[in-house]
Amino acid sequence: MPDLQLALNGDTTHPAMPRTPDEIARDAAACVAAGATLLHLHAFDDDGAESLAAGPVGRMLRAVRAACPGIPLNVTTFAAIVPDPRERLDLVSTWTELPDLIAANQGEDGIDDVTDLLARRGVGVEACVLSTDDAERFVRKGGHDRFVRLVVEPLVDDADDALALDAEMESIVAAAGVRLPQLHHGIGAASWQVSRRALARGHAIRTGLEDTSVLEDGTAVTSNAQLAAAAARLVAEASRADTGSDSDSDSDSEAAS
C-alpha cells in the first residue's frame, strides 16, 4: 500500500495548524490514527516563528517521537526560513536530535551542502522537485542513489496545470532512468487530482494543512486529521483497485490455460 505523508504545518495561516511541540505531537498522533504513515514537520520557536535552530527542532522531534513511536519523521530545510545558505548550514550542523529524513528542495542555493552534511550523519534525504528546471537539475546532478525518495511537487492552483506539470516532471526523471520511489503532492483543491494521478501510478502521496485546507469536494477542513482520513480513503481505494486488477489478470490467465 502506498505511503501517506502528512505535512502538518508550515506556510499556512489555518487556525488548526500546530506550532508548539505538544500541539504538533497531538496532531501527529491524530493523523497517524487516521492513516498517515509518514510525517513532514516544521519547527517553531517560542515566538511562533518557523525555525531551523537545534532547540526548536529537537523539542519538536522528541515530542512527536514520544507520541508516534516508529513513524518516520521528516523535517523541512526550506530556504525561506533561513535564506542565507551559510547560516542555514551552520544551524543544521548544530542539530543534536536528528530526524529520520529531511526534505531537500533541489532548486535552492546551498541544498547540496545541507544534504551532504545530514546524509553523513545518517539522515535520509528526500529530493524535492518543484519545477521542470528542478527536475532537469536533479537529473544532471547524478548520484541519485544517495536519496531515499523523489518528491514531485506541482505547486500550482489550477488542476489541469498541476496535472500537466506533475506529468512533465515525472517524465523528465523517468527518461533519465531515475528509479527512486516517488511521492507526489499538489496544493489547494488541485492537490486531490494530483494525489489520484500519483496513486494510479503506484506512487506515495502527501496532504496536510501545509498543502491544502479543503477536501476534494471543496469542503473546508477543520484539522489535519480530517485531511489524513480523506487521503487514507484514496490510498485504500487505489489499493483495492490494484488488487482487483491483479485478481482479474489471474482469472484471465487461468481461463486462458
Coordinates of C-alpha atoms in Angstrom, one line a residue:
M1 CA 0.0 0.0 0.0
P2 CA 1.4 3.4 -0.9
D3 CA 2.7 5.7 1.9
L4 CA 0.6 8.7 3.0
Q5 CA 2.7 11.6 4.3
L6 CA 1.1 14.3 6.4
A7 CA 2.5 17.9 6.2
L8 CA 1.1 19.2 9.4
N9 CA 2.3 22.8 9.4
G10 CA 4.5 25.4 7.7
D11 CA 3.5 28.2 5.4
T12 CA -0.2 28.5 6.3
T13 CA -2.4 30.6 8.5
H14 CA -5.0 28.0 9.1
P15 CA -6.2 28.2 12.7
A16 CA -5.8 24.5 13.3
M17 CA -2.1 24.5 12.3
P18 CA 0.0 23.2 15.2
R19 CA 3.1 25.2 16.3
T20 CA 4.3 24.1 19.8
P21 CA 5.9 20.7 20.3
D22 CA 2.9 19.5 22.3
E23 CA 0.4 20.7 19.7
I24 CA 2.4 19.1 16.9
A25 CA 2.7 15.8 18.8
R26 CA -1.0 15.6 19.5
D27 CA -1.9 16.5 15.9
A28 CA 0.7 14.0 14.6
A29 CA -0.8 11.2 16.7
A30 CA -4.3 12.0 15.4
C31 CA -3.1 11.9 11.8
V32 CA -1.3 8.6 12.4
A33 CA -4.5 7.2 13.9
A34 CA -6.4 8.4 10.7
G35 CA -3.9 6.6 8.4
A36 CA -0.8 8.7 8.0
T37 CA 2.4 6.6 7.6
L38 CA 5.0 9.4 7.3
L39 CA 5.1 12.9 8.9
H40 CA 6.6 16.1 7.4
L41 CA 7.2 18.7 10.1
H42 CA 8.2 22.4 10.6
A43 CA 9.6 23.6 14.0
F44 CA 8.6 26.9 15.6
D45 CA 10.4 28.9 18.2
D46 CA 8.9 30.3 21.4
D47 CA 7.7 33.4 19.4
G48 CA 5.8 31.3 17.0
A49 CA 8.2 31.8 14.1
E50 CA 9.5 28.9 11.9
S51 CA 12.9 27.9 12.9
L52 CA 15.8 25.6 11.9
A53 CA 17.6 26.1 15.2
A54 CA 18.6 23.0 17.2
G55 CA 16.4 23.8 20.2
P56 CA 13.0 24.1 18.5
V57 CA 13.8 21.2 16.1
G58 CA 14.9 18.9 18.9
R59 CA 12.0 19.7 21.2
M60 CA 9.5 19.0 18.4
L61 CA 11.2 15.7 17.4
R62 CA 11.3 14.4 20.9
A63 CA 7.6 15.3 21.5
V64 CA 6.4 13.7 18.2
R65 CA 8.5 10.6 18.7
A66 CA 7.0 10.0 22.1
A67 CA 3.5 10.4 20.6
C68 CA 4.1 8.4 17.4
P69 CA 6.8 5.7 18.0
G70 CA 8.1 4.1 14.9
I71 CA 6.7 6.7 12.4
P72 CA 9.4 8.2 10.2
L73 CA 9.8 11.9 10.8
N74 CA 10.8 14.3 8.0
V75 CA 11.9 17.9 8.8
T76 CA 11.9 20.7 6.4
T77 CA 15.1 22.5 5.4
F78 CA 13.2 25.2 3.4
A79 CA 15.4 28.1 2.4
A80 CA 12.7 30.6 3.0
I81 CA 13.0 30.0 6.8
V82 CA 16.7 30.9 6.7
P83 CA 17.6 32.5 3.3
D84 CA 21.3 32.7 3.8
P85 CA 22.9 29.4 2.7
R86 CA 25.8 29.6 5.1
E87 CA 23.6 30.5 8.1
R88 CA 21.2 27.6 7.2
L89 CA 24.1 25.1 7.0
D90 CA 25.5 26.4 10.4
L91 CA 22.1 26.0 12.1
V92 CA 21.6 22.5 10.7
S93 CA 25.1 21.4 11.7
T94 CA 24.1 22.1 15.4
W95 CA 21.2 19.6 15.4
T96 CA 21.6 17.1 18.1
E97 CA 18.2 15.4 17.8
L98 CA 18.1 14.2 14.2
P99 CA 15.1 13.5 12.1
D100 CA 14.7 10.3 10.1
L101 CA 14.5 12.3 6.9
I102 CA 14.8 15.8 5.5
A103 CA 13.1 17.4 2.6
A104 CA 15.7 18.9 0.2
N105 CA 14.4 21.3 -2.4
Q106 CA 16.7 20.9 -5.4
G107 CA 16.3 24.4 -6.7
E108 CA 17.7 26.1 -3.5
D109 CA 21.1 27.5 -3.1
G110 CA 23.2 25.5 -0.7
I111 CA 21.0 22.5 -0.6
D112 CA 23.8 20.1 -1.6
D113 CA 25.8 21.2 1.4
V114 CA 22.8 20.6 3.7
T115 CA 22.2 17.2 2.1
D116 CA 25.8 16.0 2.3
L117 CA 26.1 17.1 6.0
L118 CA 23.0 15.3 7.2
A119 CA 23.5 12.3 5.0
R120 CA 26.9 11.8 6.6
R121 CA 25.1 11.8 9.9
G122 CA 22.7 9.0 8.8
V123 CA 19.7 11.1 7.9
G124 CA 17.7 10.1 4.8
V125 CA 17.1 12.7 2.2
E126 CA 14.0 13.3 0.1
A127 CA 15.0 15.1 -3.2
C128 CA 12.1 17.6 -3.9
V129 CA 11.5 19.0 -7.4
L130 CA 9.0 21.9 -7.8
S131 CA 9.5 22.7 -11.4
T132 CA 10.9 21.3 -14.7
D133 CA 14.1 23.2 -14.1
D134 CA 14.4 21.5 -10.7
A135 CA 13.8 18.1 -12.3
E136 CA 16.4 18.7 -15.0
R137 CA 18.9 20.0 -12.5
F138 CA 18.3 16.9 -10.4
V139 CA 18.9 14.6 -13.4
R140 CA 22.1 16.4 -14.3
K141 CA 23.4 16.2 -10.8
G142 CA 23.6 12.4 -10.7
G143 CA 24.3 10.4 -7.6
H144 CA 20.6 9.7 -7.2
D145 CA 21.2 6.6 -5.1
R146 CA 22.0 8.9 -2.2
F147 CA 18.4 9.9 -1.9
V148 CA 15.7 7.7 -0.4
R149 CA 12.8 9.2 -2.4
L150 CA 11.9 11.7 -5.0
V151 CA 9.1 14.2 -4.1
V152 CA 7.4 15.7 -7.1
E153 CA 5.6 18.9 -6.2
P154 CA 3.5 20.7 -8.9
L155 CA 2.6 23.7 -6.7
V156 CA 0.0 25.4 -8.9
D157 CA -3.6 26.1 -8.1
D158 CA -5.2 25.1 -11.4
A159 CA -5.9 21.3 -11.5
D160 CA -5.2 20.9 -15.2
D161 CA -1.9 22.9 -15.0
A162 CA -0.9 20.9 -11.9
L163 CA -1.5 17.6 -13.6
A164 CA 0.4 18.6 -16.7
L165 CA 3.4 19.8 -14.6
D166 CA 3.3 16.7 -12.5
A167 CA 3.4 14.5 -15.6
E168 CA 6.2 16.6 -17.2
M169 CA 8.4 16.4 -14.1
E170 CA 7.8 12.7 -13.8
S171 CA 8.6 12.2 -17.5
I172 CA 12.0 14.1 -17.2
V173 CA 13.2 11.9 -14.4
A174 CA 11.9 8.7 -16.0
A175 CA 13.6 9.5 -19.3
A176 CA 16.9 9.8 -17.3
G177 CA 16.4 6.3 -15.8
V178 CA 15.9 7.5 -12.3
R179 CA 14.1 4.7 -10.4
L180 CA 13.7 6.2 -6.9
P181 CA 10.4 5.7 -5.1
Q182 CA 8.3 8.7 -5.7
L183 CA 5.9 10.8 -3.6
H184 CA 3.6 13.4 -5.3
H185 CA 1.6 16.3 -3.9
G186 CA -0.1 19.5 -5.1
I187 CA -1.7 22.4 -3.3
G188 CA -5.2 23.6 -2.7
A189 CA -8.1 21.9 -4.4
A190 CA -5.7 20.6 -7.2
S191 CA -3.9 18.5 -4.6
W192 CA -6.6 15.8 -4.8
Q193 CA -6.3 15.4 -8.5
V194 CA -2.5 15.2 -8.2
S195 CA -2.9 12.5 -5.5
R196 CA -5.3 10.5 -7.6
R197 CA -2.9 10.5 -10.5
A198 CA 0.0 9.5 -8.3
L199 CA -1.9 6.7 -6.7
A200 CA -2.9 5.3 -10.1
R201 CA 0.8 5.2 -11.0
G202 CA 1.8 3.4 -7.7
H203 CA 3.3 6.5 -6.0
A204 CA 3.0 7.7 -2.4
I205 CA 1.1 10.9 -1.7
R206 CA 1.0 13.8 0.7
T207 CA -1.6 16.0 2.2
G208 CA -1.9 18.3 5.2
L209 CA -2.6 21.9 6.1
E210 CA 0.7 23.0 4.6
D211 CA -0.7 21.9 1.3
T212 CA -4.5 22.4 1.4
S213 CA -7.4 23.4 3.6
V214 CA -10.2 21.8 1.5
L215 CA -11.4 18.3 0.8
E216 CA -11.8 17.0 -2.8
D217 CA -15.4 18.4 -3.0
G218 CA -14.2 21.8 -1.8
T219 CA -15.4 21.5 1.8
A220 CA -13.3 23.4 4.2
V221 CA -11.5 21.2 6.7
T222 CA -11.0 21.8 10.4
S223 CA -8.0 19.6 11.1
N224 CA -5.1 17.7 9.7
A225 CA -6.7 14.5 10.8
Q226 CA -9.7 15.2 8.6
L227 CA -7.3 15.5 5.6
A228 CA -5.5 12.4 6.7
A229 CA -8.7 10.4 6.8
A230 CA -9.8 11.6 3.4
A231 CA -6.4 10.8 1.8
A232 CA -6.3 7.4 3.6
R233 CA -9.5 6.6 1.9
L234 CA -8.0 7.4 -1.5
V235 CA -5.0 5.2 -0.7
A236 CA -7.3 2.3 0.3
E237 CA -9.4 2.8 -2.8
A238 CA -6.4 2.7 -5.0
S239 CA -5.0 -0.4 -3.3
R240 CA -8.3 -2.2 -3.7
A241 CA -8.3 -1.3 -7.4
D242 CA -4.8 -2.7 -7.8
T243 CA -5.8 -5.9 -6.0
G244 CA -8.8 -6.2 -8.2
S245 CA -6.7 -5.7 -11.3
D246 CA -4.3 -8.4 -10.2
S247 CA -7.2 -10.8 -9.5
D248 CA -8.7 -10.1 -12.9
S249 CA -5.4 -10.8 -14.5
D250 CA -5.0 -14.1 -12.6
S251 CA -8.5 -15.1 -13.6
D252 CA -7.8 -14.3 -17.2
S253 CA -4.6 -16.3 -17.1
E254 CA -6.4 -19.3 -15.6
A255 CA -9.2 -19.1 -18.2
A256 CA -6.6 -19.0 -21.0
S257 CA -4.9 -22.1 -19.6

